[in-house]
N, CA, C and O atoms as a DFTB+ gen file, in Angstrom:
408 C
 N C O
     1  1     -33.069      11.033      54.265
     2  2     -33.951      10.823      53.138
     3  2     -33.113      10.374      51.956
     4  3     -32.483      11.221      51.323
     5  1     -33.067       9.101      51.621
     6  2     -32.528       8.435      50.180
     7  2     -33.863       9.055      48.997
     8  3     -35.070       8.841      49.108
     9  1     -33.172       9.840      47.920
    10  2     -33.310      10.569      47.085
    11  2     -33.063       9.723      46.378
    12  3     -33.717      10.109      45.409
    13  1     -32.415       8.425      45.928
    14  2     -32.225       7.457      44.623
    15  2     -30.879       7.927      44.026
    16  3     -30.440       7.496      42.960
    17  1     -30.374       8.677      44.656
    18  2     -28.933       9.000      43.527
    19  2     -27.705       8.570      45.033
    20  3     -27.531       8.825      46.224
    21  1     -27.287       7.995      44.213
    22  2     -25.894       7.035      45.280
    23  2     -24.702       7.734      44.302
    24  3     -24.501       7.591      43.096
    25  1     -24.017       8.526      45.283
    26  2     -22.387       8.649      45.110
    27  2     -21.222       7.554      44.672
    28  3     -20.822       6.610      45.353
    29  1     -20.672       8.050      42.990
    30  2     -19.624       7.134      42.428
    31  2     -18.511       7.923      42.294
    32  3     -18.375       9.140      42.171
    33  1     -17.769       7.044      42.339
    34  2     -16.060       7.912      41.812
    35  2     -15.602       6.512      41.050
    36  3     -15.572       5.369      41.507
    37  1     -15.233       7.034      39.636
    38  2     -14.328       6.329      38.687
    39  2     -12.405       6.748      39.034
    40  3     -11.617       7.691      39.109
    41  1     -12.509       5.082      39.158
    42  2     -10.582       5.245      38.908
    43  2     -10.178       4.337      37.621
    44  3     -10.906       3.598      36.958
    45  1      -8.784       4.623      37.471
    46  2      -8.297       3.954      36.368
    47  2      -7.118       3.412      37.361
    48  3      -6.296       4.081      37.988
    49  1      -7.320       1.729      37.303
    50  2      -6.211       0.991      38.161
    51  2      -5.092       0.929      36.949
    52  3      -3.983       1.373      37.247
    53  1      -5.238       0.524      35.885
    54  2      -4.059      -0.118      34.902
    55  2      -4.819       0.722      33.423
    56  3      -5.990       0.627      33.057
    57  1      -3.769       1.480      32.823
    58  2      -4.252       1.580      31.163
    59  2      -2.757       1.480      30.636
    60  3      -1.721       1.791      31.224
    61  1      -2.933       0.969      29.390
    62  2      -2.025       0.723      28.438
    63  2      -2.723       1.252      26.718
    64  3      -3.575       0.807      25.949
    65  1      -1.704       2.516      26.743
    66  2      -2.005       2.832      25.048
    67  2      -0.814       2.838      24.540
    68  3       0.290       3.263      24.882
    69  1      -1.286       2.244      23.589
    70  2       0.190       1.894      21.824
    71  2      -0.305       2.619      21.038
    72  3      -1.517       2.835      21.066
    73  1       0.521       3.188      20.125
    74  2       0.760       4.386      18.812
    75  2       1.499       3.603      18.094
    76  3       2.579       3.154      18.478
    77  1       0.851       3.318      16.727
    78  2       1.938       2.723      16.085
    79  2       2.343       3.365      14.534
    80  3       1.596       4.220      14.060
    81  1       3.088       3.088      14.065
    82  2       3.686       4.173      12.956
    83  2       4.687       3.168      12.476
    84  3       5.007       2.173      13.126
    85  1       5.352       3.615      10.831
    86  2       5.783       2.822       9.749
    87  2       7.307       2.777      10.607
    88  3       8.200       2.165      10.022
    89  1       7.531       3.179      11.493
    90  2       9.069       2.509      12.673
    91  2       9.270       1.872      13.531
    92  3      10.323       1.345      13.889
    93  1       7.731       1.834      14.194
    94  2       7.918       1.335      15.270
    95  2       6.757       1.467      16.203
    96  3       5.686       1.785      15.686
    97  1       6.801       1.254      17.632
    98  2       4.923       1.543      18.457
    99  2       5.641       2.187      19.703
   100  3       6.861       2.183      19.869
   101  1       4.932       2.609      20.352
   102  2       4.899       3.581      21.280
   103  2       4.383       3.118      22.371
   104  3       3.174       3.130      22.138
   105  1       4.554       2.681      23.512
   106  2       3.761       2.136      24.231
   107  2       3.850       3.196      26.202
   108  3       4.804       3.602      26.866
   109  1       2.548       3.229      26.390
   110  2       2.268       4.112      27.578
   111  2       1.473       3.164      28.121
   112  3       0.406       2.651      27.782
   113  1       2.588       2.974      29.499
   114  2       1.540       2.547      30.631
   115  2       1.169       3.330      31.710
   116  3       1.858       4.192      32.256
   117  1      -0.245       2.898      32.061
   118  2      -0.075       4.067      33.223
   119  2      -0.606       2.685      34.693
   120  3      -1.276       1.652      34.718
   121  1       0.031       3.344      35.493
   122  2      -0.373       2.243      37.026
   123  2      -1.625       2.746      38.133
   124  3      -2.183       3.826      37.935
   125  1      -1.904       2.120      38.973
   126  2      -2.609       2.668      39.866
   127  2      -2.730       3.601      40.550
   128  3      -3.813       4.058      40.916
   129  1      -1.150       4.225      40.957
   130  2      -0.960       5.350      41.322
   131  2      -0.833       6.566      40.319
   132  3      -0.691       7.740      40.659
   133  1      -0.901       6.128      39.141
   134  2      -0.764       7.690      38.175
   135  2       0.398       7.648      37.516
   136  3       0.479       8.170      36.404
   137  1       1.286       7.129      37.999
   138  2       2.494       6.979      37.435
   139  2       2.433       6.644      35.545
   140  3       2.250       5.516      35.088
   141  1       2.611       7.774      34.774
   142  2       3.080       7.292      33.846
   143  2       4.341       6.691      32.878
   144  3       5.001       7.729      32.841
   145  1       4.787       6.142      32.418
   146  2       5.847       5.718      31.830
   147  2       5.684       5.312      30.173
   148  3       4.858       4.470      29.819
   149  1       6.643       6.069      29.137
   150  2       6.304       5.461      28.007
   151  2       7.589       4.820      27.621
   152  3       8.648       4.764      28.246
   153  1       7.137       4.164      25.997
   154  2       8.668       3.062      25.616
   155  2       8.151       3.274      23.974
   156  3       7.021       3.314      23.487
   157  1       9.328       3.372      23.449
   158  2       9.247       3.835      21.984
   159  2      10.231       1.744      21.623
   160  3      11.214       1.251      22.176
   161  1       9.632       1.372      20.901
   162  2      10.262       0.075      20.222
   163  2      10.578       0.256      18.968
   164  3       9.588       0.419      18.254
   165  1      11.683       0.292      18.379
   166  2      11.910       0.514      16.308
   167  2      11.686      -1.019      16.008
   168  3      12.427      -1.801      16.603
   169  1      10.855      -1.464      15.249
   170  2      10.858      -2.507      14.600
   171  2      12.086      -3.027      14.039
   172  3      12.474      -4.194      13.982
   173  1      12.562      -2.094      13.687
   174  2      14.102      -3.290      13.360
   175  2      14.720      -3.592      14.216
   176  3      15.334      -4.656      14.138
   177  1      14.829      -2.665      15.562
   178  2      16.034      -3.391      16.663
   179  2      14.842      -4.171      17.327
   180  3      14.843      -3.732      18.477
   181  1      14.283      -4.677      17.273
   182  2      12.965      -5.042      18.577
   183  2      12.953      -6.597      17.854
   184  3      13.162      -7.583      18.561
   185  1      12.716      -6.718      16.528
   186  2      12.528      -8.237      16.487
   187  2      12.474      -8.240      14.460
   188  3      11.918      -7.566      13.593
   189  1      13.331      -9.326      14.504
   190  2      13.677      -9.908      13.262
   191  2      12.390     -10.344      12.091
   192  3      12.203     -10.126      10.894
   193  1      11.598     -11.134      13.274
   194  2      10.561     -11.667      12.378
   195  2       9.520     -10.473      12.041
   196  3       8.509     -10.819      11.431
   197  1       9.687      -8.840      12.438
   198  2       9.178      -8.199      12.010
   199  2       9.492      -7.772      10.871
   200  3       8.538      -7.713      10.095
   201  1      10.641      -7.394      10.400
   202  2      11.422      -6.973       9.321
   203  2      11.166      -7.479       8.483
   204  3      10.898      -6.857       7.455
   205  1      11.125      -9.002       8.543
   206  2      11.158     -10.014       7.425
   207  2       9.735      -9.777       6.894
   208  3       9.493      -9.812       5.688
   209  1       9.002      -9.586       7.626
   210  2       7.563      -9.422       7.401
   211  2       7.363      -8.477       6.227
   212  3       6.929      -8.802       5.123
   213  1       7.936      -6.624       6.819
   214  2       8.010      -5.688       6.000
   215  2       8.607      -6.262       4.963
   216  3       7.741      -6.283       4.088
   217  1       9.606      -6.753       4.533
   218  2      10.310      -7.053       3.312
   219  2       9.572      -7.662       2.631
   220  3       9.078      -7.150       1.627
   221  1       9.264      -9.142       3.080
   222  2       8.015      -9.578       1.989
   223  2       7.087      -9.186       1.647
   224  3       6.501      -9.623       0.656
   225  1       6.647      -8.166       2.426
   226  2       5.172      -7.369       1.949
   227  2       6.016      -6.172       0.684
   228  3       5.589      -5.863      -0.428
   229  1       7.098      -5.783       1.261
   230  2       7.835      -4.626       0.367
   231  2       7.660      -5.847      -1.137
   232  3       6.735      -5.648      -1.925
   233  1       8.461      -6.828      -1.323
   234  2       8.370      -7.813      -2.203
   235  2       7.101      -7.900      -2.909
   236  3       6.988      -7.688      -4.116
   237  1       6.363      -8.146      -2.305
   238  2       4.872      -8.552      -3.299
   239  2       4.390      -7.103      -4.105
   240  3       3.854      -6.930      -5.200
   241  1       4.796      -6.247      -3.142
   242  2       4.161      -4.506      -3.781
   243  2       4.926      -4.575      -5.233
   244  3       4.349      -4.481      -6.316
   245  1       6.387      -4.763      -5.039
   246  2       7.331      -4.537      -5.972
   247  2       6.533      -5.218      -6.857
   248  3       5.831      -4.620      -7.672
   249  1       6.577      -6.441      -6.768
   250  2       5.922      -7.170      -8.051
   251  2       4.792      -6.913      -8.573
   252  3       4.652      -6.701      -9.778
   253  1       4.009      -6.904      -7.867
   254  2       2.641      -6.103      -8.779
   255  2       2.481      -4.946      -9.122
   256  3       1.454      -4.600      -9.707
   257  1       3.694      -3.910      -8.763
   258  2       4.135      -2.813      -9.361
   259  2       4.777      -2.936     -10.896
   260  3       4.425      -2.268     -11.868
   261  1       5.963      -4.116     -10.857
   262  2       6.285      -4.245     -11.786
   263  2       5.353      -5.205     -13.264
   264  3       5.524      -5.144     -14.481
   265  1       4.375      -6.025     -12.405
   266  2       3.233      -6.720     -13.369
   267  2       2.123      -5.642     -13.853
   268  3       1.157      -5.968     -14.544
   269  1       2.355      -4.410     -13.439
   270  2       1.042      -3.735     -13.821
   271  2       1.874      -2.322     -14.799
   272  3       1.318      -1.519     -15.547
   273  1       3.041      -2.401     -14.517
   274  2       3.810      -1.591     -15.607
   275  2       3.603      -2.243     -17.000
   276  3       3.094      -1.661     -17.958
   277  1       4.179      -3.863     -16.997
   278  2       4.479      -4.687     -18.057
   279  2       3.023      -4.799     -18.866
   280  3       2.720      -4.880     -20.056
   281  1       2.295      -4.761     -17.643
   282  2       0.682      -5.363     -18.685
   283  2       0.016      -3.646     -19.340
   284  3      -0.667      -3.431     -20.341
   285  1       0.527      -2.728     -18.364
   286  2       0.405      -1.130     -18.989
   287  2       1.037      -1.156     -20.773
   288  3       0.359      -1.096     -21.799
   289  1       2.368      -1.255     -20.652
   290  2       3.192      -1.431     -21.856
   291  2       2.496      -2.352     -22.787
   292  3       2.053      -1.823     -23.806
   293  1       2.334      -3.468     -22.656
   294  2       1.541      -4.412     -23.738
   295  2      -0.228      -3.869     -23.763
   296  3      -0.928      -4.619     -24.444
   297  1      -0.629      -3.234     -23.412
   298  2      -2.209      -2.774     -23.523
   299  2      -1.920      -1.524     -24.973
   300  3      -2.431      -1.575     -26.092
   301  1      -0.753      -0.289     -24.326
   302  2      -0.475       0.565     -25.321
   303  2       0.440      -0.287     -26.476
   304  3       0.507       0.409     -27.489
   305  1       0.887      -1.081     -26.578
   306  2       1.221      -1.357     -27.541
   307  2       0.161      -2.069     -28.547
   308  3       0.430      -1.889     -29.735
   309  1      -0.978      -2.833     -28.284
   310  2      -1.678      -3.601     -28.736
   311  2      -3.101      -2.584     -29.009
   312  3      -4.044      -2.947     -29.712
   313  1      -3.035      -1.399     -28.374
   314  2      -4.324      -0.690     -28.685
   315  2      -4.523      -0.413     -29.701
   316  3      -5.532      -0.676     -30.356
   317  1      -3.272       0.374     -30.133
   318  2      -3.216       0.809     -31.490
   319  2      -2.615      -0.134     -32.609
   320  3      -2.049       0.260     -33.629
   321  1      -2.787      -1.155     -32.323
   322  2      -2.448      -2.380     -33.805
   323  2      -3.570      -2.302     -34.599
   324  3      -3.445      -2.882     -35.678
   325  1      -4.653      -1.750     -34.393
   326  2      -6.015      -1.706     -35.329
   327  2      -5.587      -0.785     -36.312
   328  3      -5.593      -1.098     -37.502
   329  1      -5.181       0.433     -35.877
   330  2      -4.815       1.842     -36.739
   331  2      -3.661       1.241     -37.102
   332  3      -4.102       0.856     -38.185
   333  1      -2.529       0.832     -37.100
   334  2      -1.224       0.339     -37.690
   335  2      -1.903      -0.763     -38.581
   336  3      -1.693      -0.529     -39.771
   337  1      -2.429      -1.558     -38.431
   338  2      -3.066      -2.457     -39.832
   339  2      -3.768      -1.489     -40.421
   340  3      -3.456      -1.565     -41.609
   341  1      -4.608      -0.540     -40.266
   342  2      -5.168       0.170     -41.362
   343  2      -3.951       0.479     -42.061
   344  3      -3.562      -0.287     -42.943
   345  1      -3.373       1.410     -41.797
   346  2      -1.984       2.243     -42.008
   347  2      -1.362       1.685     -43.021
   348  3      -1.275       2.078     -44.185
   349  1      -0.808       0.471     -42.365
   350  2      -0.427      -0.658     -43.512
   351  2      -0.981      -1.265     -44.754
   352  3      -0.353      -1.502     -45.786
   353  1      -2.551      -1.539     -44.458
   354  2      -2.994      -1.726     -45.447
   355  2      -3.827      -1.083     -46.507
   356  3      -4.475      -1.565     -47.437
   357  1      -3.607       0.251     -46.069
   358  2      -3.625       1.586     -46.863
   359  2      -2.714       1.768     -47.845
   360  3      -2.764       2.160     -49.011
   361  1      -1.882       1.400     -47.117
   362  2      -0.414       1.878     -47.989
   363  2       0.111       1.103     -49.175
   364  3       0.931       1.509     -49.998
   365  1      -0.531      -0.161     -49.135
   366  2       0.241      -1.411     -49.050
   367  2      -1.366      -1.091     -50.638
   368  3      -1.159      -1.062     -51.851
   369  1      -2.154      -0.994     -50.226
   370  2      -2.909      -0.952     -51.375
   371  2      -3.054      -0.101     -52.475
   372  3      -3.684      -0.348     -53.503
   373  1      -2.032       1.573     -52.022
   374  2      -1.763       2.457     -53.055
   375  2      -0.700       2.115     -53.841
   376  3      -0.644       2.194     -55.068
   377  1       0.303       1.657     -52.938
   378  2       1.665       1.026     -53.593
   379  2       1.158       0.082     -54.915
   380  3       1.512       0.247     -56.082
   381  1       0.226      -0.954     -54.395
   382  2       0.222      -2.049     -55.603
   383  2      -0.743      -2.145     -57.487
   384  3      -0.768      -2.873     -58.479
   385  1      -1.632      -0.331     -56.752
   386  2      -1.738      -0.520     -58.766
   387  2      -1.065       0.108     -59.349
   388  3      -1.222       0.010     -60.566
   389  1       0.180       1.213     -58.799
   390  2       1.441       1.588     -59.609
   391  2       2.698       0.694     -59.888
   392  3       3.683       0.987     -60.566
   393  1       2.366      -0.761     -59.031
   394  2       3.407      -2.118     -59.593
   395  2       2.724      -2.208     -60.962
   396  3       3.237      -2.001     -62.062
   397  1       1.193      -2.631     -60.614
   398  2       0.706      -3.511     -61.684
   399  2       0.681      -2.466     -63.057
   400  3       0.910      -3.005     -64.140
   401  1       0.439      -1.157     -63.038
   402  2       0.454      -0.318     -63.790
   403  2       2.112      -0.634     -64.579
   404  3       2.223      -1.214     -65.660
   405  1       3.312      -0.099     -63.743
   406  2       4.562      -0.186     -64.351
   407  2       5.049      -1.292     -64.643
   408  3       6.155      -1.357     -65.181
């Protein structure tokens, strides 16, 4: 008597998982028979044109690190030029009827 439910079994012929992290990737294969094997790669000994990569990206951070300091510094310096012209021309207006006086 077929009941409608047919017998399965899942295998895994081939998997491959990578881990990757700010050194390097991790790589696990596994084979048909079960056999696992992993491989750790450092980006710097593994390949050049990776490095170069990190560096220029290190490069651009730097700079818009250093463009957002510079434009920080000129914002506080320019905020308060409103209150420094008062200041000034506070001062600048008590000073001048004790000229015209003396």
């Amino acid at each position: 008597a077929n009941s409608g439910f047919v017998n399965t079994r899942e295998t895994t012929l081939n998997s491959t998982k990578m881990w990757y992290d700010l050194q390097g990737v991790k790589t696990e294969f596994q084979d048909a028979a079960g056999v696992k094997t992993s491989n750790y790669d450092n980006f710097s000994s593994s390949n050049g044109s990776i490095k170069s990569i990190f560096k220029t990206c290190q490069a651009f951070v730097l700079i818009a690190l250093l463009a957002s300091v510079i434009l920080l510094i000129l914002l506080v310096a320019f905020f308060f030029d409103r209150l420094r012209n008062k200041l000034v021309f506070a001062a600048g207006m008590t000073v001048t009827p004790l000229f015209v006086v003396v």
